[in-house]
mmCIF file with all atom_site columns, C-alpha atoms in Angstrom:
data_model
loop_
_atom_site.group_PDB
_atom_site.id
_atom_site.type_symbol
_atom_site.label_atom_id
_atom_site.label_alt_id
_atom_site.label_comp_id
_atom_site.label_asym_id
_atom_site.label_entity_id
_atom_site.label_seq_id
_atom_site.pdbx_PDB_ins_code
_atom_site.Cartn_x
_atom_site.Cartn_y
_atom_site.Cartn_z
_atom_site.occupancy
_atom_site.B_iso_or_equiv
_atom_site.pdbx_formal_charge
_atom_site.auth_seq_id
_atom_site.auth_comp_id
_atom_site.auth_asym_id
_atom_site.auth_atom_id
_atom_site.pdbx_PDB_model_num
ATOM 1   C CA . ARG A 1 1   ? -17.518 -20.451 -30.503 1.00 0.00 ? 1   ARG A CA 1
ATOM 2   C CA . VAL A 1 2   ? -14.646 -22.254 -32.193 1.00 0.00 ? 2   VAL A CA 1
ATOM 3   C CA . PRO A 1 3   ? -11.452 -22.816 -30.159 1.00 0.00 ? 3   PRO A CA 1
ATOM 4   C CA . GLU A 1 4   ? -9.640  -19.828 -31.712 1.00 0.00 ? 4   GLU A CA 1
ATOM 5   C CA . GLY A 1 5   ? -12.303 -17.512 -30.319 1.00 0.00 ? 5   GLY A CA 1
ATOM 6   C CA . LEU A 1 6   ? -14.610 -16.623 -33.206 1.00 0.00 ? 6   LEU A CA 1
ATOM 7   C CA . THR A 1 7   ? -18.338 -17.218 -33.181 1.00 0.00 ? 7   THR A CA 1
ATOM 8   C CA . GLN A 1 8   ? -19.792 -19.667 -35.658 1.00 0.00 ? 8   GLN A CA 1
ATOM 9   C CA . GLY A 1 9   ? -21.787 -18.275 -38.544 1.00 0.00 ? 9   GLY A CA 1
ATOM 10  C CA . ARG A 1 10  ? -24.639 -20.660 -37.709 1.00 0.00 ? 10  ARG A CA 1
ATOM 11  C CA . TYR A 1 11  ? -25.269 -22.920 -34.728 1.00 0.00 ? 11  TYR A CA 1
ATOM 12  C CA . PRO A 1 12  ? -26.192 -25.674 -34.163 1.00 0.00 ? 12  PRO A CA 1
ATOM 13  C CA . SER A 1 13  ? -25.144 -27.173 -37.463 1.00 0.00 ? 13  SER A CA 1
ATOM 14  C CA . SER A 1 14  ? -23.684 -30.442 -38.665 1.00 0.00 ? 14  SER A CA 1
ATOM 15  C CA . ARG A 1 15  ? -21.250 -28.457 -40.816 1.00 0.00 ? 15  ARG A CA 1
ATOM 16  C CA . ILE A 1 16  ? -19.110 -25.793 -39.195 1.00 0.00 ? 16  ILE A CA 1
ATOM 17  C CA . GLN A 1 17  ? -19.284 -22.327 -40.694 1.00 0.00 ? 17  GLN A CA 1
ATOM 18  C CA . VAL A 1 18  ? -17.166 -19.377 -39.505 1.00 0.00 ? 18  VAL A CA 1
ATOM 19  C CA . ILE A 1 19  ? -17.640 -15.846 -40.858 1.00 0.00 ? 19  ILE A CA 1
ATOM 20  C CA . PRO A 1 20  ? -15.162 -13.557 -39.048 1.00 0.00 ? 20  PRO A CA 1
ATOM 21  C CA . PRO A 1 21  ? -17.039 -10.277 -39.772 1.00 0.00 ? 21  PRO A CA 1
ATOM 22  C CA . TYR A 1 22  ? -20.118 -11.840 -38.176 1.00 0.00 ? 22  TYR A CA 1
ATOM 23  C CA . SER A 1 23  ? -18.139 -12.158 -34.954 1.00 0.00 ? 23  SER A CA 1
ATOM 24  C CA . LEU A 1 24  ? -17.722 -8.383  -35.078 1.00 0.00 ? 24  LEU A CA 1
ATOM 25  C CA . PHE A 1 25  ? -21.458 -7.979  -35.682 1.00 0.00 ? 25  PHE A CA 1
ATOM 26  C CA . TRP A 1 26  ? -22.035 -10.203 -32.637 1.00 0.00 ? 26  TRP A CA 1
ATOM 27  C CA . VAL A 1 27  ? -19.986 -7.820  -30.484 1.00 0.00 ? 27  VAL A CA 1
ATOM 28  C CA . SER A 1 28  ? -21.976 -4.905  -31.914 1.00 0.00 ? 28  SER A CA 1
ATOM 29  C CA . MET A 1 29  ? -25.208 -6.714  -31.033 1.00 0.00 ? 29  MET A CA 1
ATOM 30  C CA . ILE A 1 30  ? -24.077 -7.031  -27.411 1.00 0.00 ? 30  ILE A CA 1
ATOM 31  C CA . TYR A 1 31  ? -23.162 -3.337  -27.430 1.00 0.00 ? 31  TYR A CA 1
ATOM 32  C CA . ASP A 1 32  ? -26.604 -2.399  -28.800 1.00 0.00 ? 32  ASP A CA 1
ATOM 33  C CA . TYR A 1 33  ? -28.337 -4.534  -26.167 1.00 0.00 ? 33  TYR A CA 1
ATOM 34  C CA . TRP A 1 34  ? -26.242 -2.880  -23.442 1.00 0.00 ? 34  TRP A CA 1
ATOM 35  C CA . MET A 1 35  ? -27.247 0.591   -24.691 1.00 0.00 ? 35  MET A CA 1
ATOM 36  C CA . TYR A 1 36  ? -30.971 -0.110  -24.602 1.00 0.00 ? 36  TYR A CA 1
ATOM 37  C CA . ARG A 1 37  ? -31.419 -2.519  -21.678 1.00 0.00 ? 37  ARG A CA 1
ATOM 38  C CA . LYS A 1 38  ? -30.288 -2.354  -18.056 1.00 0.00 ? 38  LYS A CA 1
ATOM 39  C CA . ASP A 1 39  ? -29.047 -5.941  -17.840 1.00 0.00 ? 39  ASP A CA 1
ATOM 40  C CA . ASP A 1 40  ? -25.450 -5.768  -16.627 1.00 0.00 ? 40  ASP A CA 1
ATOM 41  C CA . ALA A 1 41  ? -25.260 -9.351  -15.372 1.00 0.00 ? 41  ALA A CA 1
ATOM 42  C CA . PHE A 1 42  ? -26.285 -10.702 -18.773 1.00 0.00 ? 42  PHE A CA 1
ATOM 43  C CA . VAL A 1 43  ? -23.912 -8.450  -20.733 1.00 0.00 ? 43  VAL A CA 1
ATOM 44  C CA . SER A 1 44  ? -20.870 -8.886  -18.479 1.00 0.00 ? 44  SER A CA 1
ATOM 45  C CA . GLN A 1 45  ? -20.769 -12.654 -18.987 1.00 0.00 ? 45  GLN A CA 1
ATOM 46  C CA . PHE A 1 46  ? -19.794 -12.064 -22.621 1.00 0.00 ? 46  PHE A CA 1
ATOM 47  C CA . LEU A 1 47  ? -16.723 -9.902  -21.928 1.00 0.00 ? 47  LEU A CA 1
ATOM 48  C CA . PRO A 1 48  ? -14.215 -12.805 -22.084 1.00 0.00 ? 48  PRO A CA 1
ATOM 49  C CA . ALA A 1 49  ? -15.706 -13.945 -25.406 1.00 0.00 ? 49  ALA A CA 1
ATOM 50  C CA . ILE A 1 50  ? -15.539 -10.389 -26.786 1.00 0.00 ? 50  ILE A CA 1
ATOM 51  C CA . ASP A 1 51  ? -11.883 -10.248 -25.825 1.00 0.00 ? 51  ASP A CA 1
ATOM 52  C CA . ALA A 1 52  ? -11.290 -13.560 -27.624 1.00 0.00 ? 52  ALA A CA 1
ATOM 53  C CA . VAL A 1 53  ? -12.783 -12.132 -30.819 1.00 0.00 ? 53  VAL A CA 1
ATOM 54  C CA . MET A 1 54  ? -10.689 -8.965  -30.535 1.00 0.00 ? 54  MET A CA 1
ATOM 55  C CA . THR A 1 55  ? -7.558  -11.047 -29.858 1.00 0.00 ? 55  THR A CA 1
ATOM 56  C CA . TRP A 1 56  ? -8.165  -13.135 -32.996 1.00 0.00 ? 56  TRP A CA 1
ATOM 57  C CA . TYR A 1 57  ? -8.323  -9.997  -35.082 1.00 0.00 ? 57  TYR A CA 1
ATOM 58  C CA . GLU A 1 58  ? -5.308  -8.444  -33.361 1.00 0.00 ? 58  GLU A CA 1
ATOM 59  C CA . ASN A 1 59  ? -3.323  -11.568 -34.227 1.00 0.00 ? 59  ASN A CA 1
ATOM 60  C CA . ASN A 1 60  ? -4.247  -11.040 -37.885 1.00 0.00 ? 60  ASN A CA 1
ATOM 61  C CA . VAL A 1 61  ? -3.001  -7.447  -38.120 1.00 0.00 ? 61  VAL A CA 1
ATOM 62  C CA . ASP A 1 62  ? -0.391  -6.676  -40.780 1.00 0.00 ? 62  ASP A CA 1
ATOM 63  C CA . LYS A 1 63  ? 1.942   -4.690  -38.534 1.00 0.00 ? 63  LYS A CA 1
ATOM 64  C CA . ASP A 1 64  ? 3.908   -3.266  -41.469 1.00 0.00 ? 64  ASP A CA 1
ATOM 65  C CA . LYS A 1 65  ? 0.822   -1.570  -42.884 1.00 0.00 ? 65  LYS A CA 1
ATOM 66  C CA . SER A 1 66  ? -1.275  -1.200  -39.705 1.00 0.00 ? 66  SER A CA 1
ATOM 67  C CA . MET A 1 67  ? -4.196  -2.888  -41.435 1.00 0.00 ? 67  MET A CA 1
ATOM 68  C CA . LEU A 1 68  ? -5.661  -6.341  -41.256 1.00 0.00 ? 68  LEU A CA 1
ATOM 69  C CA . GLY A 1 69  ? -3.573  -8.908  -43.081 1.00 0.00 ? 69  GLY A CA 1
ATOM 70  C CA . PRO A 1 70  ? -4.732  -12.171 -44.708 1.00 0.00 ? 70  PRO A CA 1
ATOM 71  C CA . MET A 1 71  ? -7.585  -13.904 -42.898 1.00 0.00 ? 71  MET A CA 1
ATOM 72  C CA . ARG A 1 72  ? -8.910  -17.419 -43.128 1.00 0.00 ? 72  ARG A CA 1
ATOM 73  C CA . TRP A 1 73  ? -12.510 -18.627 -43.093 1.00 0.00 ? 73  TRP A CA 1
ATOM 74  C CA . TRP A 1 74  ? -15.269 -16.925 -45.109 1.00 0.00 ? 74  TRP A CA 1
ATOM 75  C CA . ASN A 1 75  ? -14.871 -13.159 -44.838 1.00 0.00 ? 75  ASN A CA 1
ATOM 76  C CA . PHE A 1 76  ? -18.367 -12.361 -46.054 1.00 0.00 ? 76  PHE A CA 1
ATOM 77  C CA . VAL A 1 77  ? -19.572 -8.767  -45.831 1.00 0.00 ? 77  VAL A CA 1
ATOM 78  C CA . ASP A 1 78  ? -22.297 -8.184  -48.412 1.00 0.00 ? 78  ASP A CA 1
ATOM 79  C CA . TYR A 1 79  ? -23.676 -9.963  -51.489 1.00 0.00 ? 79  TYR A CA 1
ATOM 80  C CA . THR A 1 80  ? -23.161 -7.065  -53.850 1.00 0.00 ? 80  THR A CA 1
ATOM 81  C CA . ASP A 1 81  ? -21.841 -6.841  -57.381 1.00 0.00 ? 81  ASP A CA 1
ATOM 82  C CA . GLY A 1 82  ? -18.102 -6.348  -57.106 1.00 0.00 ? 82  GLY A CA 1
ATOM 83  C CA . PHE A 1 83  ? -17.551 -8.488  -53.988 1.00 0.00 ? 83  PHE A CA 1
ATOM 84  C CA . PRO A 1 84  ? -16.773 -12.058 -55.152 1.00 0.00 ? 84  PRO A CA 1
ATOM 85  C CA . ASN A 1 85  ? -18.935 -14.428 -53.094 1.00 0.00 ? 85  ASN A CA 1
ATOM 86  C CA . GLY A 1 86  ? -19.732 -11.489 -50.834 1.00 0.00 ? 86  GLY A CA 1
ATOM 87  C CA . VAL A 1 87  ? -16.093 -10.988 -49.812 1.00 0.00 ? 87  VAL A CA 1
ATOM 88  C CA . PRO A 1 88  ? -14.577 -7.486  -50.158 1.00 0.00 ? 88  PRO A CA 1
ATOM 89  C CA . HIS A 1 89  ? -11.264 -7.065  -51.908 1.00 0.00 ? 89  HIS A CA 1
ATOM 90  C CA . GLY A 1 90  ? -8.321  -7.712  -49.618 1.00 0.00 ? 90  GLY A CA 1
ATOM 91  C CA . ALA A 1 91  ? -10.259 -9.584  -46.959 1.00 0.00 ? 91  ALA A CA 1
ATOM 92  C CA . ASP A 1 92  ? -8.747  -12.956 -47.840 1.00 0.00 ? 92  ASP A CA 1
ATOM 93  C CA . GLY A 1 93  ? -5.369  -11.839 -49.174 1.00 0.00 ? 93  GLY A CA 1
ATOM 94  C CA . GLY A 1 94  ? -4.845  -8.946  -46.798 1.00 0.00 ? 94  GLY A CA 1
ATOM 95  C CA . ASN A 1 95  ? -5.318  -5.193  -46.331 1.00 0.00 ? 95  ASN A CA 1
ATOM 96  C CA . SER A 1 96  ? -9.083  -4.819  -46.706 1.00 0.00 ? 96  SER A CA 1
ATOM 97  C CA . THR A 1 97  ? -10.268 -1.389  -45.635 1.00 0.00 ? 97  THR A CA 1
ATOM 98  C CA . VAL A 1 98  ? -13.833 -2.668  -45.296 1.00 0.00 ? 98  VAL A CA 1
ATOM 99  C CA . VAL A 1 99  ? -13.019 -5.275  -42.645 1.00 0.00 ? 99  VAL A CA 1
ATOM 100 C CA . THR A 1 100 ? -10.288 -3.141  -41.045 1.00 0.00 ? 100 THR A CA 1
ATOM 101 C CA . PHE A 1 101 ? -12.777 -0.323  -40.467 1.00 0.00 ? 101 PHE A CA 1
ATOM 102 C CA . GLN A 1 102 ? -15.464 -2.728  -39.291 1.00 0.00 ? 102 GLN A CA 1
ATOM 103 C CA . LEU A 1 103 ? -12.911 -3.914  -36.745 1.00 0.00 ? 103 LEU A CA 1
ATOM 104 C CA . THR A 1 104 ? -12.052 -0.388  -35.557 1.00 0.00 ? 104 THR A CA 1
ATOM 105 C CA . TYR A 1 105 ? -15.758 0.488   -35.359 1.00 0.00 ? 105 TYR A CA 1
ATOM 106 C CA . THR A 1 106 ? -16.247 -2.567  -33.150 1.00 0.00 ? 106 THR A CA 1
ATOM 107 C CA . LEU A 1 107 ? -13.100 -1.952  -31.104 1.00 0.00 ? 107 LEU A CA 1
ATOM 108 C CA . ASN A 1 108 ? -14.483 1.451   -30.122 1.00 0.00 ? 108 ASN A CA 1
ATOM 109 C CA . GLN A 1 109 ? -17.757 -0.165  -29.049 1.00 0.00 ? 109 GLN A CA 1
ATOM 110 C CA . ALA A 1 110 ? -15.903 -2.835  -27.082 1.00 0.00 ? 110 ALA A CA 1
ATOM 111 C CA . ALA A 1 111 ? -13.838 -0.116  -25.392 1.00 0.00 ? 111 ALA A CA 1
ATOM 112 C CA . GLU A 1 112 ? -17.018 1.562   -24.135 1.00 0.00 ? 112 GLU A CA 1
ATOM 113 C CA . LEU A 1 113 ? -18.288 -1.738  -22.780 1.00 0.00 ? 113 LEU A CA 1
ATOM 114 C CA . TYR A 1 114 ? -15.052 -2.604  -21.003 1.00 0.00 ? 114 TYR A CA 1
ATOM 115 C CA . GLU A 1 115 ? -14.695 0.858   -19.510 1.00 0.00 ? 115 GLU A CA 1
ATOM 116 C CA . TYR A 1 116 ? -18.255 0.695   -18.187 1.00 0.00 ? 116 TYR A CA 1
ATOM 117 C CA . PHE A 1 117 ? -17.478 -2.591  -16.454 1.00 0.00 ? 117 PHE A CA 1
ATOM 118 C CA . GLY A 1 118 ? -14.309 -1.201  -14.841 1.00 0.00 ? 118 GLY A CA 1
ATOM 119 C CA . LYS A 1 119 ? -11.776 -2.758  -17.200 1.00 0.00 ? 119 LYS A CA 1
ATOM 120 C CA . LYS A 1 120 ? -9.924  0.400   -18.195 1.00 0.00 ? 120 LYS A CA 1
ATOM 121 C CA . CYS A 1 121 ? -6.689  -1.323  -19.310 1.00 0.00 ? 121 CYS A CA 1
ATOM 122 C CA . GLU A 1 122 ? -8.549  -3.389  -21.892 1.00 0.00 ? 122 GLU A CA 1
ATOM 123 C CA . ALA A 1 123 ? -10.591 -0.375  -22.973 1.00 0.00 ? 123 ALA A CA 1
ATOM 124 C CA . ASP A 1 124 ? -7.430  1.680   -23.525 1.00 0.00 ? 124 ASP A CA 1
ATOM 125 C CA . LYS A 1 125 ? -5.853  -1.164  -25.466 1.00 0.00 ? 125 LYS A CA 1
ATOM 126 C CA . TYR A 1 126 ? -8.842  -1.407  -27.815 1.00 0.00 ? 126 TYR A CA 1
ATOM 127 C CA . ARG A 1 127 ? -8.918  2.336   -28.393 1.00 0.00 ? 127 ARG A CA 1
ATOM 128 C CA . GLN A 1 128 ? -5.206  2.522   -29.165 1.00 0.00 ? 128 GLN A CA 1
ATOM 129 C CA . LEU A 1 129 ? -5.457  -0.381  -31.612 1.00 0.00 ? 129 LEU A CA 1
ATOM 130 C CA . ALA A 1 130 ? -8.413  1.310   -33.310 1.00 0.00 ? 130 ALA A CA 1
ATOM 131 C CA . ILE A 1 131 ? -6.460  4.569   -33.658 1.00 0.00 ? 131 ILE A CA 1
ATOM 132 C CA . SER A 1 132 ? -3.458  2.757   -35.152 1.00 0.00 ? 132 SER A CA 1
ATOM 133 C CA . LEU A 1 133 ? -5.535  0.780   -37.661 1.00 0.00 ? 133 LEU A CA 1
ATOM 134 C CA . ASN A 1 134 ? -7.607  3.803   -38.658 1.00 0.00 ? 134 ASN A CA 1
ATOM 135 C CA . LYS A 1 135 ? -4.475  5.805   -39.387 1.00 0.00 ? 135 LYS A CA 1
ATOM 136 C CA . GLY A 1 136 ? -2.805  2.986   -41.313 1.00 0.00 ? 136 GLY A CA 1
ATOM 137 C CA . ALA A 1 137 ? -5.819  2.312   -43.508 1.00 0.00 ? 137 ALA A CA 1
ATOM 138 C CA . TYR A 1 138 ? -6.588  5.992   -44.089 1.00 0.00 ? 138 TYR A CA 1
ATOM 139 C CA . ASP A 1 139 ? -3.012  6.882   -45.019 1.00 0.00 ? 139 ASP A CA 1
ATOM 140 C CA . LEU A 1 140 ? -2.685  4.001   -47.467 1.00 0.00 ? 140 LEU A CA 1
ATOM 141 C CA . CYS A 1 141 ? -6.138  3.847   -48.978 1.00 0.00 ? 141 CYS A CA 1
ATOM 142 C CA . PHE A 1 142 ? -7.872  7.222   -49.030 1.00 0.00 ? 142 PHE A CA 1
ATOM 143 C CA . ASP A 1 143 ? -7.844  8.735   -52.518 1.00 0.00 ? 143 ASP A CA 1
ATOM 144 C CA . LYS A 1 144 ? -7.960  12.513  -52.138 1.00 0.00 ? 144 LYS A CA 1
ATOM 145 C CA . GLY A 1 145 ? -8.494  13.062  -55.858 1.00 0.00 ? 145 GLY A CA 1
ATOM 146 C CA . LYS A 1 146 ? -11.560 10.819  -55.870 1.00 0.00 ? 146 LYS A CA 1
ATOM 147 C CA . ASN A 1 147 ? -12.523 11.846  -52.331 1.00 0.00 ? 147 ASN A CA 1
ATOM 148 C CA . ALA A 1 148 ? -13.263 8.209   -51.599 1.00 0.00 ? 148 ALA A CA 1
ATOM 149 C CA . MET A 1 149 ? -11.888 5.296   -49.626 1.00 0.00 ? 149 MET A CA 1
ATOM 150 C CA . ALA A 1 150 ? -10.400 2.499   -51.729 1.00 0.00 ? 150 ALA A CA 1
ATOM 151 C CA . ASP A 1 151 ? -10.948 -1.132  -50.793 1.00 0.00 ? 151 ASP A CA 1
ATOM 152 C CA . THR A 1 152 ? -7.196  -1.866  -50.652 1.00 0.00 ? 152 THR A CA 1
ATOM 153 C CA . PRO A 1 153 ? -3.914  0.085   -50.802 1.00 0.00 ? 153 PRO A CA 1
ATOM 154 C CA . GLU A 1 154 ? -3.678  -0.699  -54.539 1.00 0.00 ? 154 GLU A CA 1
ATOM 155 C CA . LYS A 1 155 ? -6.741  1.555   -55.055 1.00 0.00 ? 155 LYS A CA 1
ATOM 156 C CA . LYS A 1 156 ? -8.178  -0.583  -57.848 1.00 0.00 ? 156 LYS A CA 1
ATOM 157 C CA . THR A 1 157 ? -11.716 -0.802  -56.448 1.00 0.00 ? 157 THR A CA 1
ATOM 158 C CA . TYR A 1 158 ? -13.869 1.478   -54.327 1.00 0.00 ? 158 TYR A CA 1
ATOM 159 C CA . SER A 1 159 ? -17.030 0.665   -52.398 1.00 0.00 ? 159 SER A CA 1
ATOM 160 C CA . GLN A 1 160 ? -19.678 2.447   -50.421 1.00 0.00 ? 160 GLN A CA 1
ATOM 161 C CA . HIS A 1 161 ? -18.903 -0.024  -47.626 1.00 0.00 ? 161 HIS A CA 1
ATOM 162 C CA . ALA A 1 162 ? -15.333 1.228   -47.201 1.00 0.00 ? 162 ALA A CA 1
ATOM 163 C CA . GLY A 1 163 ? -16.379 4.864   -46.993 1.00 0.00 ? 163 GLY A CA 1
ATOM 164 C CA . ILE A 1 164 ? -19.326 4.213   -44.699 1.00 0.00 ? 164 ILE A CA 1
ATOM 165 C CA . LEU A 1 165 ? -17.275 2.224   -42.211 1.00 0.00 ? 165 LEU A CA 1
ATOM 166 C CA . ALA A 1 166 ? -14.407 4.724   -42.411 1.00 0.00 ? 166 ALA A CA 1
ATOM 167 C CA . ILE A 1 167 ? -16.839 7.433   -41.289 1.00 0.00 ? 167 ILE A CA 1
ATOM 168 C CA . LEU A 1 168 ? -18.425 5.332   -38.550 1.00 0.00 ? 168 LEU A CA 1
ATOM 169 C CA . SER A 1 169 ? -15.038 4.250   -37.211 1.00 0.00 ? 169 SER A CA 1
ATOM 170 C CA . GLY A 1 170 ? -13.748 7.817   -37.053 1.00 0.00 ? 170 GLY A CA 1
ATOM 171 C CA . ALA A 1 171 ? -11.018 7.285   -39.648 1.00 0.00 ? 171 ALA A CA 1
ATOM 172 C CA . ILE A 1 172 ? -12.209 10.175  -41.839 1.00 0.00 ? 172 ILE A CA 1
ATOM 173 C CA . PRO A 1 173 ? -11.325 13.568  -40.279 1.00 0.00 ? 173 PRO A CA 1
ATOM 174 C CA . GLU A 1 174 ? -14.496 15.209  -39.007 1.00 0.00 ? 174 GLU A CA 1
ATOM 175 C CA . VAL A 1 175 ? -14.004 18.238  -41.228 1.00 0.00 ? 175 VAL A CA 1
ATOM 176 C CA . ASP A 1 176 ? -14.067 15.995  -44.320 1.00 0.00 ? 176 ASP A CA 1
ATOM 177 C CA . GLN A 1 177 ? -16.822 13.583  -43.347 1.00 0.00 ? 177 GLN A CA 1
ATOM 178 C CA . LYS A 1 178 ? -19.727 15.414  -44.944 1.00 0.00 ? 178 LYS A CA 1
ATOM 179 C CA . ALA A 1 179 ? -17.953 15.740  -48.305 1.00 0.00 ? 179 ALA A CA 1
ATOM 180 C CA . VAL A 1 180 ? -16.928 12.064  -48.252 1.00 0.00 ? 180 VAL A CA 1
ATOM 181 C CA . MET A 1 181 ? -20.526 11.104  -47.454 1.00 0.00 ? 181 MET A CA 1
ATOM 182 C CA . GLN A 1 182 ? -21.681 13.094  -50.468 1.00 0.00 ? 182 GLN A CA 1
ATOM 183 C CA . THR A 1 183 ? -19.258 11.082  -52.614 1.00 0.00 ? 183 THR A CA 1
ATOM 184 C CA . ILE A 1 184 ? -20.585 7.842   -51.149 1.00 0.00 ? 184 ILE A CA 1
ATOM 185 C CA . ILE A 1 185 ? -24.126 8.832   -52.113 1.00 0.00 ? 185 ILE A CA 1
ATOM 186 C CA . ASN A 1 186 ? -23.441 10.389  -55.511 1.00 0.00 ? 186 ASN A CA 1
ATOM 187 C CA . ASP A 1 187 ? -20.493 8.490   -57.048 1.00 0.00 ? 187 ASP A CA 1
ATOM 188 C CA . LYS A 1 188 ? -22.125 5.676   -59.013 1.00 0.00 ? 188 LYS A CA 1
ATOM 189 C CA . SER A 1 189 ? -18.763 4.019   -59.686 1.00 0.00 ? 189 SER A CA 1
ATOM 190 C CA . LEU A 1 190 ? -18.596 2.829   -56.061 1.00 0.00 ? 190 LEU A CA 1
ATOM 191 C CA . ILE A 1 191 ? -19.594 -0.763  -55.343 1.00 0.00 ? 191 ILE A CA 1
ATOM 192 C CA . PRO A 1 192 ? -23.058 -0.297  -53.787 1.00 0.00 ? 192 PRO A CA 1
ATOM 193 C CA . VAL A 1 193 ? -24.385 -1.643  -50.521 1.00 0.00 ? 193 VAL A CA 1
ATOM 194 C CA . THR A 1 194 ? -27.352 -3.994  -50.604 1.00 0.00 ? 194 THR A CA 1
ATOM 195 C CA . PHE A 1 195 ? -30.445 -3.899  -48.430 1.00 0.00 ? 195 PHE A CA 1
ATOM 196 C CA . TYR A 1 196 ? -29.087 -5.239  -45.162 1.00 0.00 ? 196 TYR A CA 1
ATOM 197 C CA . PHE A 1 197 ? -25.926 -3.135  -45.210 1.00 0.00 ? 197 PHE A CA 1
ATOM 198 C CA . ARG A 1 198 ? -28.025 -0.008  -45.742 1.00 0.00 ? 198 ARG A CA 1
ATOM 199 C CA . PHE A 1 199 ? -28.403 0.139   -41.967 1.00 0.00 ? 199 PHE A CA 1
ATOM 200 C CA . TYR A 1 200 ? -24.808 1.371   -41.836 1.00 0.00 ? 200 TYR A CA 1
ATOM 201 C CA . LEU A 1 201 ? -25.428 3.760   -44.731 1.00 0.00 ? 201 LEU A CA 1
ATOM 202 C CA . THR A 1 202 ? -28.220 5.308   -42.675 1.00 0.00 ? 202 THR A CA 1
ATOM 203 C CA . GLN A 1 203 ? -25.993 5.469   -39.592 1.00 0.00 ? 203 GLN A CA 1
ATOM 204 C CA . ALA A 1 204 ? -23.315 7.264   -41.619 1.00 0.00 ? 204 ALA A CA 1
ATOM 205 C CA . LEU A 1 205 ? -25.875 9.770   -42.932 1.00 0.00 ? 205 LEU A CA 1
ATOM 206 C CA . LYS A 1 206 ? -26.870 10.447  -39.346 1.00 0.00 ? 206 LYS A CA 1
ATOM 207 C CA . GLU A 1 207 ? -23.243 10.709  -38.203 1.00 0.00 ? 207 GLU A CA 1
ATOM 208 C CA . THR A 1 208 ? -22.446 13.335  -40.845 1.00 0.00 ? 208 THR A CA 1
ATOM 209 C CA . GLY A 1 209 ? -25.574 15.415  -40.284 1.00 0.00 ? 209 GLY A CA 1
ATOM 210 C CA . LEU A 1 210 ? -27.063 14.420  -43.634 1.00 0.00 ? 210 LEU A CA 1
ATOM 211 C CA . GLY A 1 211 ? -30.118 12.637  -42.322 1.00 0.00 ? 211 GLY A CA 1
ATOM 212 C CA . ASP A 1 212 ? -32.267 14.660  -44.704 1.00 0.00 ? 212 ASP A CA 1
ATOM 213 C CA . LEU A 1 213 ? -30.864 12.476  -47.496 1.00 0.00 ? 213 LEU A CA 1
ATOM 214 C CA . TYR A 1 214 ? -32.378 9.329   -45.966 1.00 0.00 ? 214 TYR A CA 1
ATOM 215 C CA . TYR A 1 215 ? -35.610 9.359   -47.970 1.00 0.00 ? 215 TYR A CA 1
ATOM 216 C CA . PRO A 1 216 ? -33.932 10.256  -51.296 1.00 0.00 ? 216 PRO A CA 1
ATOM 217 C CA . SER A 1 217 ? -31.375 7.500   -50.691 1.00 0.00 ? 217 SER A CA 1
ATOM 218 C CA . LEU A 1 218 ? -34.127 4.884   -50.695 1.00 0.00 ? 218 LEU A CA 1
ATOM 219 C CA . ASP A 1 219 ? -34.277 5.232   -54.467 1.00 0.00 ? 219 ASP A CA 1
ATOM 220 C CA . TYR A 1 220 ? -30.668 4.019   -54.895 1.00 0.00 ? 220 TYR A CA 1
#
């Protein structure tokens, strides 16, 4: 990890590379391992590093909007048409729904981990931050007319990524999730996910009870 707490995008390497969203994926990887393997001693050693990642993101919150503000490094999410150099709109300059919802998705996972290991104060802190960020991003960026989540409060671009992560993070009210998922699948104006991000598309289909659309979605 670099001194400010984030994981490096590749290691070892003669040239440092830091991709902040990959640090969130790293936390999710630990969470997945914890779910499927009984290996508490191995998982627990990473709790301080997880907290360092969460603290870095908390320090980059735009408190006026309750979304992530400007972030340094390479905020890569997906090499898809519409994301310059793989970076979603607002990730560098501030107020990206895509990275904000990836953070809240990960905060909820981290909260489960910390609660399991008896660290309830930290777990409560993560959950409360996730609730605040979800509300801020939803209130500013959800377009009810389009039934889709915009990439930023300016609502100039929309992506499947934003909607998918909004569902997985719990930002979309449960009663609306299925309809929003239908928009994600059917609205061809949305910036599409590429192959590797389709994992989260599949997870969102499962979350909304639309798993029967998995095979048809492979044609997209």
